[in-house]
Short mmCIF file of C-alpha atoms in Angstrom, two decimals:
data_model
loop_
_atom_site.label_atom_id
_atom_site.label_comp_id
_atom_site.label_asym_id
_atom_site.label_seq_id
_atom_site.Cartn_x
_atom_site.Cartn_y
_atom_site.Cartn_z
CA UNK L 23 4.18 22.68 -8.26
CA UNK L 24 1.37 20.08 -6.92
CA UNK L 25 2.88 16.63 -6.29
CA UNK L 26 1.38 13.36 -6.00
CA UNK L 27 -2.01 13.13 -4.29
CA UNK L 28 -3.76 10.43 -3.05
CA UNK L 29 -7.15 10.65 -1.67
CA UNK L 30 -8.47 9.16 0.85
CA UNK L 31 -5.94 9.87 3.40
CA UNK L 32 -7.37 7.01 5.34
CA UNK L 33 -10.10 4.45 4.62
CA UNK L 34 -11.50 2.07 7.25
CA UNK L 35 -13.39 -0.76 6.13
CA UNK L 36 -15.32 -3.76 6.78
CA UNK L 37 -14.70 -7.29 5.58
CA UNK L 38 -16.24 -8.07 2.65
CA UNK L 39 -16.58 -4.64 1.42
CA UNK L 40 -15.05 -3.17 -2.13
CA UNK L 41 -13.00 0.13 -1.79
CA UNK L 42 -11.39 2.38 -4.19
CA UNK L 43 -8.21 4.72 -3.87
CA UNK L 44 -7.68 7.21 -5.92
CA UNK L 45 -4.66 8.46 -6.97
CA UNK L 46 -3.69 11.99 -9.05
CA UNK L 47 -0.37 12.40 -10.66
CA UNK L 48 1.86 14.78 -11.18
CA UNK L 49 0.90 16.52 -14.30
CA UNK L 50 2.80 15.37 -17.67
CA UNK L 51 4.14 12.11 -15.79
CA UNK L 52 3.26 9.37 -17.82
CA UNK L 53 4.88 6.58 -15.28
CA UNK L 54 2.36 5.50 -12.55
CA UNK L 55 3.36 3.05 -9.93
CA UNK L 56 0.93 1.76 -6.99
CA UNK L 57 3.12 -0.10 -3.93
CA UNK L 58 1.65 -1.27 -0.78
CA UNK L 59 3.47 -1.12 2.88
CA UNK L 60 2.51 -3.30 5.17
CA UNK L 61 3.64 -2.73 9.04
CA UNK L 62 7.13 -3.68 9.27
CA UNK L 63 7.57 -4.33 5.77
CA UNK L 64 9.37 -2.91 2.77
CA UNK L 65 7.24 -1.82 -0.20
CA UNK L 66 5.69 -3.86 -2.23
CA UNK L 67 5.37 -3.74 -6.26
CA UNK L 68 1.74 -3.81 -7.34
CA UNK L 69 0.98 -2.57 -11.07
CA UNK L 70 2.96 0.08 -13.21
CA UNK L 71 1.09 2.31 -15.59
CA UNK L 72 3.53 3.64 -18.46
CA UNK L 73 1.66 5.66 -21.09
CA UNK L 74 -0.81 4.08 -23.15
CA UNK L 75 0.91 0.76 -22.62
CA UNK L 76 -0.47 -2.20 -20.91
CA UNK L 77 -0.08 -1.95 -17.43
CA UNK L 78 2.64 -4.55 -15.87
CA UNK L 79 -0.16 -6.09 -13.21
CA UNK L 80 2.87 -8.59 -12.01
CA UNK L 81 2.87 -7.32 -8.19
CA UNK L 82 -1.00 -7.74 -7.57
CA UNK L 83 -1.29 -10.24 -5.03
CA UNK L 84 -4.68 -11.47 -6.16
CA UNK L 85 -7.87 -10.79 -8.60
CA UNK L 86 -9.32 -9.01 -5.98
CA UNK L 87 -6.70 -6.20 -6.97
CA UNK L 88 -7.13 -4.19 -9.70
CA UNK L 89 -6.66 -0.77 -11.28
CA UNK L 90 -7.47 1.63 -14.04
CA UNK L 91 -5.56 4.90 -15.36
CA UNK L 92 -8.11 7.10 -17.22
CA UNK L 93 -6.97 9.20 -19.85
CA UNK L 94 -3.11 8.74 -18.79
CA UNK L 95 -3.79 10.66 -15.74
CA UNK L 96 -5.59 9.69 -12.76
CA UNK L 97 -5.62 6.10 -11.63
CA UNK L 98 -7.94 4.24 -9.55
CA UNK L 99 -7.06 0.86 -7.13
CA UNK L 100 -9.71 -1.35 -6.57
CA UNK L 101 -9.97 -3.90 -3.96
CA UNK L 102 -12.60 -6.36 -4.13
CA UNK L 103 -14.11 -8.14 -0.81
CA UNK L 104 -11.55 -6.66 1.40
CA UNK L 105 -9.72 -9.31 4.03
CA UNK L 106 -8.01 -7.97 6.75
CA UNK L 107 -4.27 -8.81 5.47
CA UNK L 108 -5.43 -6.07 2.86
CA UNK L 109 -4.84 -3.56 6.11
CA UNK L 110 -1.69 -1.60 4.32
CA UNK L 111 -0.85 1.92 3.22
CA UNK L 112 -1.06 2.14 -0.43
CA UNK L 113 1.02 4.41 -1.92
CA UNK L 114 1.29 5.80 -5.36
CA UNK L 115 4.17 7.19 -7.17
CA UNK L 116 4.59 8.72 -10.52
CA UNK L 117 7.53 9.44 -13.17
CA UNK L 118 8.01 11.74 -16.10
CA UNK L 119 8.83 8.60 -18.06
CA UNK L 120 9.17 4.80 -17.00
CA UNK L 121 10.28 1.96 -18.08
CA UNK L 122 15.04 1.74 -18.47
CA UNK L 123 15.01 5.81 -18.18
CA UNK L 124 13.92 5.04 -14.22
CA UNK L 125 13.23 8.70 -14.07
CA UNK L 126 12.96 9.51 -10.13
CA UNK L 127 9.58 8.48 -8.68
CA UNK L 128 7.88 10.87 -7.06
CA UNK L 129 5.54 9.39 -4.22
CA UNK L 130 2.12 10.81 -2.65
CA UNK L 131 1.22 10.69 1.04
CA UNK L 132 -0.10 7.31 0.87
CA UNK L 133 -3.87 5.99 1.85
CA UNK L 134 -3.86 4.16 4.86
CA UNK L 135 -6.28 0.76 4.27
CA UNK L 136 -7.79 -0.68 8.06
CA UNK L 137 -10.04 -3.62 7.29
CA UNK L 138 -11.89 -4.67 10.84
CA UNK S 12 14.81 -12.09 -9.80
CA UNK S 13 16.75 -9.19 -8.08
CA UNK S 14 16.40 -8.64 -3.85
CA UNK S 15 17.95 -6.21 -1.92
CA UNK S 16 18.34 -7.01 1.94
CA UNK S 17 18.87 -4.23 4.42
CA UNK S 18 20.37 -5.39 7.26
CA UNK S 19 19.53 -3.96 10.77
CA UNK S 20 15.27 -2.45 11.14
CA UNK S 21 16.67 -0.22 13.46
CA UNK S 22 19.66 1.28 14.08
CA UNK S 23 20.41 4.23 17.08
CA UNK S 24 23.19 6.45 17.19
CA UNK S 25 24.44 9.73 18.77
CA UNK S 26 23.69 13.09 17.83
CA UNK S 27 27.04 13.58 15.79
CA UNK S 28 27.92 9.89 15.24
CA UNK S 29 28.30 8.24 12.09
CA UNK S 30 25.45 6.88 10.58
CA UNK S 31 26.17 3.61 8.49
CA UNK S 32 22.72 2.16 6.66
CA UNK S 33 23.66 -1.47 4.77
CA UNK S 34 22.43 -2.55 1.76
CA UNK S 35 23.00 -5.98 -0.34
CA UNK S 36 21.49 -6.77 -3.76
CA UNK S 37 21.20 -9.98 -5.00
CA UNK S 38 24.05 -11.34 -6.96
CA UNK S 39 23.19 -9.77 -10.65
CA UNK S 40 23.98 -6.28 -10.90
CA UNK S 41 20.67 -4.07 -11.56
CA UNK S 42 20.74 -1.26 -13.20
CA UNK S 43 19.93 1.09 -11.11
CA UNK S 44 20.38 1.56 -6.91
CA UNK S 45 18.83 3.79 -4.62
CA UNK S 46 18.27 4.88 -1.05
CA UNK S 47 14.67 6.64 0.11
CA UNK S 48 13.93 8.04 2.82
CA UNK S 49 10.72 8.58 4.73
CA UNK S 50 10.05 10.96 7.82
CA UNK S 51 7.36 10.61 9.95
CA UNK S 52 3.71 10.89 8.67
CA UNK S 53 5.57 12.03 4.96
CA UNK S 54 5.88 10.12 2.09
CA UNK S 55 9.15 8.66 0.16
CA UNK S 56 11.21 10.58 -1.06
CA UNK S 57 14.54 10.20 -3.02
CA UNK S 58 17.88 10.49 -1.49
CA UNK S 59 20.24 9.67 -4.13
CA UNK S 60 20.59 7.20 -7.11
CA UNK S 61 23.47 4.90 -8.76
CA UNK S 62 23.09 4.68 -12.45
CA UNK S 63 26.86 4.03 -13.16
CA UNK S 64 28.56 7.30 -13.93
CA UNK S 65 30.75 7.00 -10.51
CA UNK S 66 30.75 4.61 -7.47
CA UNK S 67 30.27 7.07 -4.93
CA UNK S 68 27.11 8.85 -4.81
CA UNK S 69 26.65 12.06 -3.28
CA UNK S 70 22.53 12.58 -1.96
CA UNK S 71 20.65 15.42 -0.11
CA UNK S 72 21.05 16.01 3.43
CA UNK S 73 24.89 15.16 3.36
CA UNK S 74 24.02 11.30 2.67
CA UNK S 75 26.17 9.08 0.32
CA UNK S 76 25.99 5.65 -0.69
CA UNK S 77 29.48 3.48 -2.06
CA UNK S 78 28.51 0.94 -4.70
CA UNK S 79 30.93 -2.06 -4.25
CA UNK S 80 30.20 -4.64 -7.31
CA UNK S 81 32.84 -6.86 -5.47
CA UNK S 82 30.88 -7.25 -1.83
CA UNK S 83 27.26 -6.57 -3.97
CA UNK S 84 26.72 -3.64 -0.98
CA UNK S 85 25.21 -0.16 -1.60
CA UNK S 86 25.80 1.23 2.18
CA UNK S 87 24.17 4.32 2.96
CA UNK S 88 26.37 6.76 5.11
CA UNK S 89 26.85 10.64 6.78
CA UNK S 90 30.20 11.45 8.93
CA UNK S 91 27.85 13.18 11.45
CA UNK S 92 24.26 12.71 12.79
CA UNK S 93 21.67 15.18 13.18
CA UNK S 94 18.52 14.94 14.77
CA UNK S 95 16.45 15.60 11.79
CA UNK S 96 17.75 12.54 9.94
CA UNK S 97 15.50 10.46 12.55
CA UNK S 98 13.42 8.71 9.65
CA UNK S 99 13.18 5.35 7.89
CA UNK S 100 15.31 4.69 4.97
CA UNK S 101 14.90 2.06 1.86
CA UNK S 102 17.56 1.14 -0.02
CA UNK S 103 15.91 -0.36 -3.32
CA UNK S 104 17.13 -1.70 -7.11
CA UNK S 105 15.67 -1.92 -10.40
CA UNK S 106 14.87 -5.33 -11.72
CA UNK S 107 16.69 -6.69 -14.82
CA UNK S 108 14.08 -4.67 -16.93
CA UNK S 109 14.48 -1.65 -15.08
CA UNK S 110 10.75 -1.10 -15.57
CA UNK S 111 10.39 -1.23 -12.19
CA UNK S 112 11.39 -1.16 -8.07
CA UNK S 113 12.02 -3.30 -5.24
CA UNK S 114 12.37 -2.09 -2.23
CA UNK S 115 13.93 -3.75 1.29
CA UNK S 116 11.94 -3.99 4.01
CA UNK S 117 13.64 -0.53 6.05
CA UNK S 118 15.75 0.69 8.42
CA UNK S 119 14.31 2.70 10.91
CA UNK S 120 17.28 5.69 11.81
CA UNK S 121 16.70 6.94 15.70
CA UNK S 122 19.36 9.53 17.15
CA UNK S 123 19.73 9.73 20.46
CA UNK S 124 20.75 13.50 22.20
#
C-alpha cells in the first residue's frame, strides 16, 4: 500500500519568506509526527498529532513553527519568515495509534528546506 | 528528560566484519528502545524495537540489539558485514510518556571491500 508522502521533495527559499510542507499519511493512521534533521544531527521532535487530540507542539523551536492536521489526515508545517538555520529536512512520520502503544512509525521521504 | 547518545558518527569496517553500533540512554529506563536505519536518499525506517518481552532483540537484515539495564546500553550488532548495510543508523527511546521519540544524532555505517 501507499506510505507516507511528503510533498515538496525539495523547497528552496529566501529569507524572510513563509513556506508550507505538506505531508499525507498513511491511510487509517491516526499518529502524525513532524521531526526535523539538520546536517550532522539526529532528529529532532517537533509536534505530534494523535487523533482529535491537541497536538503536543513541545518540539517547535519557535512561533514561527506551526502546523495543522485537517480532518485527521493530511497535515500541513508552516514556517513563518524563514532564517537560514531553518535549512533542514523535515520529515514526517505516521502511526496506526500513538501515544504508550508506540505503534512503529512509519516515515516519508522527507522535504529538504534550503533558505539562501 | 530521557537522551540517548550514540557514540562514534562514523564507524568503517570490512566486508564480513562485525558491525558493533553503541547506544546509551539516559539513566531512567524508557519504555521503549529502538534502532532506525536510513540508506541513502531513503527515508527511516525501523530495524527492530525493545518493549520488554526479552533482552535480545532480533531486527531485519540480520541486526540485533542487547538491552543491558545494568550498563544503560542498547548496542546495535550483525556477526558479518555486507555491503548493503552501508547506511546511517539511529538508535532512539521513548520519553517517560511514551507519546513520543528522541532520536541520537547517528552513526554513519561505511564497509569497506
Amino acid at each position: 500500500g501507499a506510505g507516507v508522502s511528503q510533498s515538496p521533495s525539495n523547497k528552496v527559499t529566501e529569507k524572510g519568506k513563509d513556506v508550507e510542507l505538506r505531508c499525507d499519511p498513511i491511510s487509517g493512521h491516526t499518529a502524525l509526527y513532524w521531526y526535523r534533521q539538520s546536517l550532522g544531527q539526529g532528529l529532532e521532535f517537533l509536534i505530534y498529532f494523535q487523533g482529535n487530540s491537541a497536538p503536543d507542539k513541545s518540539g517547535l523551536p519557535s512561533d514561527r513553527f506551526s502546523a495543522e492536521r485537517t480532518g485527521g489526515s493530511v497535515s500541513t508545517l508552516t514556517i513563518q519568515r524563514t532564517q537560514q538555520e531553518d535549512s533542514a529536512v523535515y520529515l514526517c512520520a505516521s502511526s496506526l495509534s500513538g501515544g504508550a502503544s508506540m505503534d512503529t512509525q512509519y516515515f516519508g521521504p522527507g522535504t529538504r528546506l534550503t533558505v539562501l | 528528560a530521557q537522551s540517548v547518545t550514540q557514540l562514534g558518527s562514523h564507524v568503517s569496517v570490512s566486508e564480513g566484519a562485525l558491525v558493533l553500533l553503541r547506544c546509551n540512554y539516559s539513566s531512567s529506563v524508557p519504555p521503549y528502545l529502538f534502532w532506525y536505519v536510513q540508506y541513502p536518499n531513503q527515508g527511516l525506517q525501523l530495524l527492530l524495537k525493545y518493549t520488554s518481552a526479552a533482552t535480545l532483540v532480533k531486527g531485519i537484515n540480520g541486526f540485533e540489539a542487547e538491552f543491558k539495564k545494568s550498563e544503560t546500553s542498547f548496542h546495535l550488532t550483525k556477526p558479518s558485514a555486507h555491503m548493503s548495510d552501508a547506511a546511517e543508523y539511529f538508535c532512539a527511546v521513548t520519553d517517560s510518556s511514551a507519546s513520543k521519540i528522541i532520536f541520537g544524532s547517528g552513526t554513519r555505517l561505511s564497509i569497506r571491500p
